[in-house]
Coordinates of C-alpha atoms in Angstrom, one line a residue:
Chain A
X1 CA -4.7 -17.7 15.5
X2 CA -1.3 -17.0 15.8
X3 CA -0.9 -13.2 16.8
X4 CA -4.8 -12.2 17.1
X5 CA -5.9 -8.5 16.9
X6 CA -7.8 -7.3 19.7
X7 CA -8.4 -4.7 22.1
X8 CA -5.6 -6.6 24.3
X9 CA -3.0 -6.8 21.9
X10 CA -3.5 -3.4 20.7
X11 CA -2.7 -2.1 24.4
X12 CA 0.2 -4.5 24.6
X13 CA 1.8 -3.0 21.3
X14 CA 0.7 1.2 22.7
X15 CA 3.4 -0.1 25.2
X16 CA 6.1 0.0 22.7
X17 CA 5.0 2.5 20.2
X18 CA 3.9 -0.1 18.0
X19 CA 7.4 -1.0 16.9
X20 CA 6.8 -4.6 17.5
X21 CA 3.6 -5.4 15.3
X22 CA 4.5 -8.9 13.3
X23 CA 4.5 -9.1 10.1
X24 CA 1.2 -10.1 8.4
X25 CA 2.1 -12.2 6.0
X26 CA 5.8 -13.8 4.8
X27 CA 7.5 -13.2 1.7
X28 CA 8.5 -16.5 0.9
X29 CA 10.6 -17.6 -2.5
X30 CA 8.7 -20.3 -4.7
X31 CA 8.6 -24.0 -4.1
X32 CA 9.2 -26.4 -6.8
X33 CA 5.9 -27.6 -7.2
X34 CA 2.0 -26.9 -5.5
X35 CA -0.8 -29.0 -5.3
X36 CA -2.7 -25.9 -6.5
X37 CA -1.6 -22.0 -8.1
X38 CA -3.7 -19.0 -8.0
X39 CA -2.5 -16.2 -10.5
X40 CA -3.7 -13.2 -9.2
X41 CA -3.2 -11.4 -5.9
X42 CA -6.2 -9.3 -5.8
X43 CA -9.5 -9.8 -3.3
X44 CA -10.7 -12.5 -5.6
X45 CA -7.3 -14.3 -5.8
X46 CA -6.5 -14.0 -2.3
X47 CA -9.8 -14.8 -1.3
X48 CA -10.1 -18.3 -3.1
X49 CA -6.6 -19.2 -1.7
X50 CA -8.3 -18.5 1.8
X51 CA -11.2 -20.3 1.2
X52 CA -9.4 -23.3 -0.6
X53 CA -7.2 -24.1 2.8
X54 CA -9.8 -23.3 5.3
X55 CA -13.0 -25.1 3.7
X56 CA -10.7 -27.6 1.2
X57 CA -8.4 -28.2 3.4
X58 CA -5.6 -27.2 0.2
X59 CA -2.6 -26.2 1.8
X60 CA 0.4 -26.3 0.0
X61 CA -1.1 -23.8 -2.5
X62 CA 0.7 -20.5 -3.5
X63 CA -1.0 -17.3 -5.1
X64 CA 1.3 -15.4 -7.8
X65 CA 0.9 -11.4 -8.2
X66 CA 2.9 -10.0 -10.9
X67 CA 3.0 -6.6 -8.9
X68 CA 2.1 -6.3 -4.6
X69 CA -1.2 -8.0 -3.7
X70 CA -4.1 -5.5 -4.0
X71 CA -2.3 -3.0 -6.4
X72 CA -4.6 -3.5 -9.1
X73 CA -8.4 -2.6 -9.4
X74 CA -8.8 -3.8 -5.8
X75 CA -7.3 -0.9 -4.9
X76 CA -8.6 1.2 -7.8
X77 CA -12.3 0.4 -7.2
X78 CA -15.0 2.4 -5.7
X79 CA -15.5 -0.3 -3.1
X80 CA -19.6 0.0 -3.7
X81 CA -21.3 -3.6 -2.2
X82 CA -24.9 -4.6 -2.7
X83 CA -26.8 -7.6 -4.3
X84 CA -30.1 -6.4 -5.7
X85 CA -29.3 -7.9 -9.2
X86 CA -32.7 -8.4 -11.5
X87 CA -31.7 -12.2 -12.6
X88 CA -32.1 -15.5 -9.9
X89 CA -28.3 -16.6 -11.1
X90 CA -27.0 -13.2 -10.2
X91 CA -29.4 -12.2 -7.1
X92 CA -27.9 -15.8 -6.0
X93 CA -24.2 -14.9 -6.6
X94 CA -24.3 -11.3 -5.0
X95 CA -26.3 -12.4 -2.1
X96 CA -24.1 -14.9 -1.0
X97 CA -21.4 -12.8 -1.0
X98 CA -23.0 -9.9 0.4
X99 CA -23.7 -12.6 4.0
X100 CA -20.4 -13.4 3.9
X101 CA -19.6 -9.4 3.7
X102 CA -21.5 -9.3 7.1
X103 CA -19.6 -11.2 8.9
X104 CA -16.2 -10.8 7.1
X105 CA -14.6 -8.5 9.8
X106 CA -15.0 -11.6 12.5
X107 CA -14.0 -14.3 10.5
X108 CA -11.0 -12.5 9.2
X109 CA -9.9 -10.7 12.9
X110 CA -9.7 -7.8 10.7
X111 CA -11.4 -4.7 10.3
X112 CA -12.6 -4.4 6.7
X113 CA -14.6 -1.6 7.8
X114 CA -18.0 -2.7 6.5
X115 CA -20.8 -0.6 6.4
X116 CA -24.2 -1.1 5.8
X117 CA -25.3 2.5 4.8
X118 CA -27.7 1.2 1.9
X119 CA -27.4 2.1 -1.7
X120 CA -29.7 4.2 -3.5
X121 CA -30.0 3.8 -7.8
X122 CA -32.2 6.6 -9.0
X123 CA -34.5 6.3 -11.8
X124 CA -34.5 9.1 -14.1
X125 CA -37.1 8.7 -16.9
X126 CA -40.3 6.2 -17.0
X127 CA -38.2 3.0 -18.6
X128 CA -35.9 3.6 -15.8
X129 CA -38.7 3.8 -13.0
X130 CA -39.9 0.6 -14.5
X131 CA -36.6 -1.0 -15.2
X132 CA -36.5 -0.6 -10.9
X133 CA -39.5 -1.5 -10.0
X134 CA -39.9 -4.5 -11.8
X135 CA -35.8 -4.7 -10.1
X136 CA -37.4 -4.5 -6.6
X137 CA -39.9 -7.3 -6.9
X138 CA -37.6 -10.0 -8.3
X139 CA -35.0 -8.8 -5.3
X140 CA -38.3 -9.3 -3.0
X141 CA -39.2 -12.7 -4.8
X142 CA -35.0 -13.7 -4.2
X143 CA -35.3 -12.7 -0.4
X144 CA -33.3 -9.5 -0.8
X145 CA -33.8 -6.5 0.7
X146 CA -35.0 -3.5 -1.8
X147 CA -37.6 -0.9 -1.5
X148 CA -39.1 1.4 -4.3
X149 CA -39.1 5.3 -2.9
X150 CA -40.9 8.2 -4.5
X151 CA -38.7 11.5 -5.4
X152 CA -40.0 13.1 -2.2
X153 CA -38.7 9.4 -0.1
X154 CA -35.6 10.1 -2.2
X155 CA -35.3 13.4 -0.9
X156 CA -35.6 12.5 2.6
X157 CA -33.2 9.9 2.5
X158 CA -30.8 11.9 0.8
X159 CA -31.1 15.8 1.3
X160 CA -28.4 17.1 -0.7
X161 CA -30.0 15.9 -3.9
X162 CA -31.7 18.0 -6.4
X163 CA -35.4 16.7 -6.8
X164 CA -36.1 19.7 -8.7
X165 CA -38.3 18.6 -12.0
X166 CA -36.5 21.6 -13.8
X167 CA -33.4 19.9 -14.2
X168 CA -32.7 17.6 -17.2
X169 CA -32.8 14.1 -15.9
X170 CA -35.2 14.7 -12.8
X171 CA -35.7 12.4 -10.4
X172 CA -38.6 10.2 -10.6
X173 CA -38.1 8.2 -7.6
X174 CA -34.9 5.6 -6.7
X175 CA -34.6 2.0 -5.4
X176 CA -33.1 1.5 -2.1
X177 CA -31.3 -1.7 -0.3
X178 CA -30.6 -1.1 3.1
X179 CA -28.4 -4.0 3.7
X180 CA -25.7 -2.8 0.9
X181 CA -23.2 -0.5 1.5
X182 CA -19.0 -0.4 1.6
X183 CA -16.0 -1.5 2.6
X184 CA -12.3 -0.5 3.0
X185 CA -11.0 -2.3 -0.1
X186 CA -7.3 -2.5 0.6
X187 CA -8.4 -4.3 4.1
X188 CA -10.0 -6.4 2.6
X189 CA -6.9 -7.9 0.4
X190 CA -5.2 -7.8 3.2
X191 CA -7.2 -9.5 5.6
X192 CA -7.6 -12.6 3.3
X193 CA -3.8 -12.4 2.5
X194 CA -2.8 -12.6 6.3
X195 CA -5.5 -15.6 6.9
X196 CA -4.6 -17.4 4.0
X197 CA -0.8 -17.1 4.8
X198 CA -1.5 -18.0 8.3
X199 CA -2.5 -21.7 6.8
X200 CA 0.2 -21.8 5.1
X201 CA -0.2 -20.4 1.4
X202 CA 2.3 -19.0 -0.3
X203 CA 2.0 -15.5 -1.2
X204 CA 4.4 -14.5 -3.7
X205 CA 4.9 -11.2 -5.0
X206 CA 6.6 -9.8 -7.7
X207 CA 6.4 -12.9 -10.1
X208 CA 4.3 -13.0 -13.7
X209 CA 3.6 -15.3 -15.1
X210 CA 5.2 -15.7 -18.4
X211 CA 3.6 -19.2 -19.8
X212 CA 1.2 -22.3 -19.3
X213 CA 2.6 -25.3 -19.4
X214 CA 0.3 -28.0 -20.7
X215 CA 0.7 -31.7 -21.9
X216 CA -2.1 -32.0 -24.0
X217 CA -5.2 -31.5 -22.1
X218 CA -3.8 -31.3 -19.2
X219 CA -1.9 -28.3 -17.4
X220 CA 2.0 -29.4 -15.9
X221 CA 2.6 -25.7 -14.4
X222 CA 3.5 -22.2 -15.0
X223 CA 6.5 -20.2 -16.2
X224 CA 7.1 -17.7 -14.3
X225 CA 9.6 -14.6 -13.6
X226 CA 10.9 -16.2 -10.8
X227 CA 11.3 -19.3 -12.6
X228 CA 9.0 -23.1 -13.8
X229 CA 6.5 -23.7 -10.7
X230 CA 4.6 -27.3 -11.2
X231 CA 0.9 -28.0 -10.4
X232 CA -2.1 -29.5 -11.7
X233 CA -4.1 -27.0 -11.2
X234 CA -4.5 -23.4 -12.0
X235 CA -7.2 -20.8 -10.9
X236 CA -6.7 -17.5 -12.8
X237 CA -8.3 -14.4 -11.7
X238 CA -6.4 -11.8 -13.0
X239 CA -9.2 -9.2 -14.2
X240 CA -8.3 -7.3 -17.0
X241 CA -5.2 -9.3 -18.1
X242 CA -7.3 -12.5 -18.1
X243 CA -7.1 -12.8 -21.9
X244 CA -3.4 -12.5 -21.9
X245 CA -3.0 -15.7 -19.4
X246 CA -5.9 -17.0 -21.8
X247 CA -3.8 -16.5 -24.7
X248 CA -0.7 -17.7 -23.0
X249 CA -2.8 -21.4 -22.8
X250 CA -4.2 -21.2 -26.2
X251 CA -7.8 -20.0 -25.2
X252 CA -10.1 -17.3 -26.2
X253 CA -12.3 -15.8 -24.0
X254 CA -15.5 -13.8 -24.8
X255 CA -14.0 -10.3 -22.7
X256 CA -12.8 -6.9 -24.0
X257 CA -10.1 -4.9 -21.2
X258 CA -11.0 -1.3 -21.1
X259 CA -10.0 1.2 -18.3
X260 CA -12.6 2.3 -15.7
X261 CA -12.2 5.2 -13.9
X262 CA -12.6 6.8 -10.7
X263 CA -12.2 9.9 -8.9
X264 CA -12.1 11.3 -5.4
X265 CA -12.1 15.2 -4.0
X266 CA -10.6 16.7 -1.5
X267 CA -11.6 15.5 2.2
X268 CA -14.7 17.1 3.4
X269 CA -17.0 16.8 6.9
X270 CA -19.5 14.3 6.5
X271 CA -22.4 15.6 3.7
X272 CA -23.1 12.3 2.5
X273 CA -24.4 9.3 4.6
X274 CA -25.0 6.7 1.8
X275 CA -24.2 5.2 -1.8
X276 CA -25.8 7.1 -4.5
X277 CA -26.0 5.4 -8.0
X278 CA -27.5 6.8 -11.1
X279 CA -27.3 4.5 -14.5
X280 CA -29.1 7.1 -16.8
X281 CA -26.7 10.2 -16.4
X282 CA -23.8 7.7 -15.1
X283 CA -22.8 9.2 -11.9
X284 CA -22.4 7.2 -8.5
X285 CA -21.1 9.1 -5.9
X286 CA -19.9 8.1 -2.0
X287 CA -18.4 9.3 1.1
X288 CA -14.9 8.0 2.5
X289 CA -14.3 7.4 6.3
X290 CA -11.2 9.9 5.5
X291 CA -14.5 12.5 4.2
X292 CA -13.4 12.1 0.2
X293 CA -16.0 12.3 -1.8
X294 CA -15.4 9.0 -4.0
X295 CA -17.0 9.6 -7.7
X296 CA -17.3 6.4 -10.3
X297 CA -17.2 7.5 -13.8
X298 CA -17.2 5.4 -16.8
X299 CA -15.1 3.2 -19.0
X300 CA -13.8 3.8 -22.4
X301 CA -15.6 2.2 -25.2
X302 CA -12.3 0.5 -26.8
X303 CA -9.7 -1.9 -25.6
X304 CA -7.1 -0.3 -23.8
X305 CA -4.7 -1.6 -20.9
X306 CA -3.2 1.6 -20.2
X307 CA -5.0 2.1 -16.8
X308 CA -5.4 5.8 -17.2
X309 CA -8.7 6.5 -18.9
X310 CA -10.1 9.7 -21.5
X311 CA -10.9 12.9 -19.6
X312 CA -14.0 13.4 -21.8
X313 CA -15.6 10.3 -19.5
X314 CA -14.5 11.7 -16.3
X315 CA -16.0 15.6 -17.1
X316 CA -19.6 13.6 -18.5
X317 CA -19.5 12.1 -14.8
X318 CA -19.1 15.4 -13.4
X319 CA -21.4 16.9 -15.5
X320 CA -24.2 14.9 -14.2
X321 CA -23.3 14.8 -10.4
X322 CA -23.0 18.9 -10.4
X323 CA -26.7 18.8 -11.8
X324 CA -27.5 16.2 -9.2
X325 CA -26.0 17.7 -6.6
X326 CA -25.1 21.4 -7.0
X327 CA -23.8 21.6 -3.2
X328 CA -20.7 19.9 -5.1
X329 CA -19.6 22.8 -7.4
X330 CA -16.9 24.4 -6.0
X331 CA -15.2 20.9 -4.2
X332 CA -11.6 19.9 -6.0
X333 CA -11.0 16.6 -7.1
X334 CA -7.9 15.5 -5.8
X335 CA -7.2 12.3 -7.7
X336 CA -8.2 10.3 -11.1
X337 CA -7.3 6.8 -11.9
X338 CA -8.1 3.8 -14.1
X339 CA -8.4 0.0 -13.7
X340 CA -8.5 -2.5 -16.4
X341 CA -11.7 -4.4 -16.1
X342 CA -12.5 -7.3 -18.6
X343 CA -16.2 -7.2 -19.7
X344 CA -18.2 -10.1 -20.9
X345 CA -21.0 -9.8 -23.4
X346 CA -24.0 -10.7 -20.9
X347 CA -22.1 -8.2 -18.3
X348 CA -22.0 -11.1 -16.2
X349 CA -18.9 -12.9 -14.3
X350 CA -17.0 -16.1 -15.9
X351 CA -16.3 -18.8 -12.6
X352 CA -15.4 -21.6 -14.9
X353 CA -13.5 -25.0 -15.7
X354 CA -12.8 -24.7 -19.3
X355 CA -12.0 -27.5 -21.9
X356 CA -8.2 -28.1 -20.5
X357 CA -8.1 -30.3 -17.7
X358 CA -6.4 -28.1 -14.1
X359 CA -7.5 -24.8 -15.9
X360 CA -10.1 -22.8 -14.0
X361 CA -10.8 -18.9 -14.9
X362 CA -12.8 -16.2 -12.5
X363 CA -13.1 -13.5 -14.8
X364 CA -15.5 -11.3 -16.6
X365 CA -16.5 -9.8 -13.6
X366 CA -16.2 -6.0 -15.9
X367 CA -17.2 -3.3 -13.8
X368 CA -18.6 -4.3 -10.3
X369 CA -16.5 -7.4 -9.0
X370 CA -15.1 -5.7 -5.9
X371 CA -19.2 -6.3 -4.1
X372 CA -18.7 -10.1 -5.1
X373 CA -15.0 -10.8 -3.7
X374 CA -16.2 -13.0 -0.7
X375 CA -18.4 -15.0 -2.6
X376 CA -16.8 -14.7 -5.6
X377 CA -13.8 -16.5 -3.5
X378 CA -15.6 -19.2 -1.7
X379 CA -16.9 -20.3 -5.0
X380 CA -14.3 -20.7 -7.1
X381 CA -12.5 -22.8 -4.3
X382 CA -15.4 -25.0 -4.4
X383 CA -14.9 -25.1 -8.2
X384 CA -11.2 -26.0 -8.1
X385 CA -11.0 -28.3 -4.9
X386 CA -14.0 -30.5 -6.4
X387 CA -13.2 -30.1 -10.1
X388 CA -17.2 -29.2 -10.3
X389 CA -19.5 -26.1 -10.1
X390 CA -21.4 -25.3 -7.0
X391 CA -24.2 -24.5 -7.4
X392 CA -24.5 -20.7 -7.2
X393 CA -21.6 -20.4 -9.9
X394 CA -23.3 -23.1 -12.4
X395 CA -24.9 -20.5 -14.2
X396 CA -21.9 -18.9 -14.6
X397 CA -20.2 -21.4 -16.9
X398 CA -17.7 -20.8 -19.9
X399 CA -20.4 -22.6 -22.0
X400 CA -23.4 -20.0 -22.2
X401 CA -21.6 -18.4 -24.9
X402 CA -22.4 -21.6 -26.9
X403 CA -25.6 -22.7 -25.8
X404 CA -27.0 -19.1 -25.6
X405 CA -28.2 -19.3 -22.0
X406 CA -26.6 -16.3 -20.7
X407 CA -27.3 -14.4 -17.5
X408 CA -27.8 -11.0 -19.4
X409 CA -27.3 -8.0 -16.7
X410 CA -27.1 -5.3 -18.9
X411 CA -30.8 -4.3 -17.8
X412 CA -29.8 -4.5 -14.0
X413 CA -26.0 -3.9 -13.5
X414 CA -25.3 -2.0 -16.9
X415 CA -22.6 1.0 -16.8
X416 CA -22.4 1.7 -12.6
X417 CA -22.0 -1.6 -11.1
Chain B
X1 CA -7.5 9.7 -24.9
X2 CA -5.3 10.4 -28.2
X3 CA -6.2 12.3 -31.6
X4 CA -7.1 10.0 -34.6
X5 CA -5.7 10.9 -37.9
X6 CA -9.7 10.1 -39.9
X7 CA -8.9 9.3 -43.6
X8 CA -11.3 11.3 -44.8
X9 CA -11.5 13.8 -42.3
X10 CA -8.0 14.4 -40.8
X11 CA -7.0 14.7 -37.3
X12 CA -9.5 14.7 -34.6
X13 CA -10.1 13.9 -30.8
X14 CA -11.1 10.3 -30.5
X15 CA -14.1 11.6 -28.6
X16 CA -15.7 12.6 -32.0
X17 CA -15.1 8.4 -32.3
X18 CA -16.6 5.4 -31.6
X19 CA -14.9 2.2 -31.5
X20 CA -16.6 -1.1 -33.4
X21 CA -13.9 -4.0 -32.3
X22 CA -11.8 -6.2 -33.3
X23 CA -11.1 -6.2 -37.5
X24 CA -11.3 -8.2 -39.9
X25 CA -13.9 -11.0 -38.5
X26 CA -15.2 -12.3 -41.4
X27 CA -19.3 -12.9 -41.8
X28 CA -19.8 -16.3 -41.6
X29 CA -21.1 -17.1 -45.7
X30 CA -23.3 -20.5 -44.5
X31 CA -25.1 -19.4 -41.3
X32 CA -27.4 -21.9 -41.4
X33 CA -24.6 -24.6 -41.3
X34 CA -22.9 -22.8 -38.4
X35 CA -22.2 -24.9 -35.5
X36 CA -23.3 -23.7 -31.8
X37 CA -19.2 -23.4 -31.2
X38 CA -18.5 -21.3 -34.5
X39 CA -21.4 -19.1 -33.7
X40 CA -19.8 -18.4 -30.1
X41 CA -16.4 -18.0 -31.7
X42 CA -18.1 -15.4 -34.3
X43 CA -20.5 -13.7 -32.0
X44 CA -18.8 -13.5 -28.4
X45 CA -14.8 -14.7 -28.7
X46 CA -12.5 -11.6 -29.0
X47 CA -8.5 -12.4 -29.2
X48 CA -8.7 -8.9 -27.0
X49 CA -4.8 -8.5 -26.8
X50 CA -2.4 -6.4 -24.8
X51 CA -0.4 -5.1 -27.9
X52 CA -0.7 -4.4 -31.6
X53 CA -4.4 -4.8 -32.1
X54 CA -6.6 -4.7 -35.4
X55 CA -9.9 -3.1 -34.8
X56 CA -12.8 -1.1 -36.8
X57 CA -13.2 2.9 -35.6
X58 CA -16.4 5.1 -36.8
X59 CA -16.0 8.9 -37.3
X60 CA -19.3 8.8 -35.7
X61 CA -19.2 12.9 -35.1
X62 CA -17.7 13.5 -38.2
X63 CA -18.3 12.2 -41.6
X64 CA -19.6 8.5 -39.5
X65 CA -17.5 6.5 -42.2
X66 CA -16.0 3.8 -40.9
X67 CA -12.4 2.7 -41.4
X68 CA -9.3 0.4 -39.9
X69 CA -7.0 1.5 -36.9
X70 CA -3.6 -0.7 -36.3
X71 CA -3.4 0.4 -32.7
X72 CA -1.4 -0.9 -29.3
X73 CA -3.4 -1.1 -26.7
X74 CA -0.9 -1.6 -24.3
X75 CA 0.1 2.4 -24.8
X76 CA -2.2 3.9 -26.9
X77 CA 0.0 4.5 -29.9
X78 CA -1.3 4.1 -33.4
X79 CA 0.3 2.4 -36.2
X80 CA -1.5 2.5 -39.0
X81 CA -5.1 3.4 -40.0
X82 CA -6.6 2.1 -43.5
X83 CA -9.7 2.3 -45.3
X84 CA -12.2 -0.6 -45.3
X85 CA -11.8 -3.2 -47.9
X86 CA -7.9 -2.0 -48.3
X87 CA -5.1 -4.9 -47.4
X88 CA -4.0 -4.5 -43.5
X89 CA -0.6 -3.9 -43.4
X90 CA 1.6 -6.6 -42.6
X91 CA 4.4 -4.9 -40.1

């Protein structure tokens, strides 16, 4: 590695005020034509680029960002990672990315400030306490970590919650996975864009895509803003604007883009220690390094690409974490903001080919695809470099939506991801 | 977050909505001789756009008729709303 961060090189650079840091990755113009092109500069793009030249051995690959790399819901998400999904296909996905997540921070020589501080859902009403439990045994039977906990385990675990059975949606007891946690989301964009441009991919920013090019059933390249760019083939992962490259190659996909939202208050000392999901009242809640309280509310329930979000779902979110947690009530929110996610029917991820020959989508991934990026990455290289599925990702074909096989999460994942 | 002009009701917050999709997808008339891939297309395909979008609202806090909204979805503007069964209109 070129200019590897260490203790060493962080004493070297105190030296000179840190004037002299390199950049981390190059701003180079487009080439005429790539063996491969990733539309999408976000963890999952910049991931797959990563993994495509270290494990593919694809070098003279570029990935194209309309905006900067990690401006979209990368850096909009509420950076929540865990794997205790009810389905095999899922558990499978999640937990493959969540191993890579523990050792990301090595691999990359960058701090992606992981943290294993566990993730708590909460159970609310009897369906719920079932919907968990029955949760916790298939994690068990896929080897991943999860634990059922009574209200008064809840309690202990997390102190500032109200386990009173006076309130309207009391607590009847919570799953726990120890090994989930966060991580520092814009790190991690970064961190893949510097080790992907260190083998040589183009990262260029500041270009849309315009058009597909195809000849027949095959793709010839992309049109871009900075001008035609050949290839044969093209992965797209660009979230909630995955219908409109769709569209652009005469395909229709089975998503619907509606803002998510998020919030965070003003920085506080620590009160917090751990991820706190509820499903039933729709309130997740977290703790920043910085001390923000990090709140994820809901999405709207229509098609919108305005990235901004109806108050109505942020105050319902509120609502349910003052009741949950009434230590909260007189903390300011500092700031609100919406990503576009693109939601599938089953509420599972798309990592496709599709029926035009160079044309590979990783999409669908709605409201929880920031836990995935790692694996998420490493397995759509796999898809494009060898033109096939692994393994993990089969399940997660184009195709389910005509043959009726899907991976329905709805039960596990549903509105917090 | 923008007020809907209800054709029966007037204007309201669209809170008091509830949005039912894309428009004018017809009911397949021959189920039985559906094919897995025209199923898929009926069922799960969406043309989802970033622009002028056709789609079915519900006054579901209100009078719960339902009706058609010509809406962008790229700013939230609205551009036409019509009642069900009327023509959509073609600008």
């Amino acid at each position: 590695m070129k200019n590897k961060y260490s203790i060493f090189s962080l004493i070297k650079n105190a030296f000179s005020q840190h004037e002299n840091w390199k950049q981390a990755w190059g701003d180079p113009e487009p080439k005429k034509e790539y063996e491969a092109i990733i539309i999408g500069g976000g963890g999952h793009g910049l991931a797959t680029a990563y993994y495509l030249a270290k494990k593919h051995n694809m070098r003279n690959i570029a990935v194209l960002e309309k905006g900067w790399i990690g401006g979209g819901n990368t850096g909009r998400n509420t950076t929540i990672i865990r794997s205790n999904y009810l389905w095999d296909a899922s558990a499978g996905l999640y937990d493959h990315a969540l191993k890579i997540w523990e050792n990301l921070s090595q691999e990359l020589n960058y701090n992606i400030m992981f943290s294993q501080r566990g993730v708590m859902n909460l159970a609310h009403n009897l369906q719920d306490v079932r919907d968990l439990k029955r949760r916790t045994h298939a994690n068990r039977l896929n080897g991943i970590d999860a634990v059922w906990l009574n209200t008064d385990q809840v309690k202990e675990f997390c102190p500032i919650i109200n386990t009173s059975p006076d309130i309207r949606y009391p607590v009847l007891g919570g799953t726990l996975q120890r090994r989930a946690g966060t991580a520092r989301h814009d790190a991690v964009a970064w961190g893949y864009a510097r080790g992907a441009d260190e083998m040589g991919v183009d990262i260029i920013q500041n270009c849309e895509v315009k058009g597909i090019k195809r000849n027949g059933d095959q793709v010839e390249g992309v049109e871009t803003s900075k001008g035609f760019i050949k290839t044969k083939k093209i992965g797209v992962v660009a979230a909630g604007h995955s219908s409109v490259i769709a569209n652009m190659a005469g395909l229709k996909l089975p998503l619907e883009s509606k803002p998510l939202q998020a919030l965070v208050s003003e920085p506080v000392k620590p009160i917090i220690d751990t991820v706190v999901m509820s499903n039933a009242v729709h309130a997740y809640v977290s703790q920043s390094d910085k001390g923000e309280l990090v709140i994820g509310a809901g999405t709207d329930a229509y098609v919108s690409y305005t990235q901004r979000g109806s108050h109505d779902v942020v105050e319902g979110t509120l609502k349910a974490i003052l009741e949950l947690y009434p230590i909260f009530s007189r903390m300011k929110m500092l700031r609100q903001w919406g990503g576009i996610v693109d939601i599938c029917p089953d509420a599972s991820p798309i990592i496709s080919k599709t029926n035009i020959k160079g044309l590979y989508f990783n999409c669908g991934w709605g409201t929880g695809g920031f836990k995935a990026t790692p694996g998420s990455g490493d397995l759509f290289a796999h898809t494009i470099a060898n033109d096939e599925p692994h393994k993990l990702n089969a399940a997660f074909n184009l195709n389910r939506f005509v043959s009726g096989d899907l991976v329905d999460e709805h039960g596990a994942a549903a509105v917090a991801h | 977050m923008f007020l809907i002009n209800c054709p029966y009701c007037g204007e309201r917050d669209q809170s008091e909505f509830s949005c039912g999709g894309e428009a004018h997808i017809v009911r397949p008339k021959q189920p039985t001789e559906l094919s897995d891939d025209q199923w898929a297309e009926y069922l799960f395909m969406r043309k989802n756009i970033k622009g002028v979008q056709f789609e079915r609202w519900n006054h579901a806090h209100g009078c719960r008729k339902w009706f058609n909204m010509v809406r962008d979805t790229s700013n939230d503007k609205i551009h036409a709303i019509y009642k069900m069964g009327e023509k959509p209109p073609v600008e």
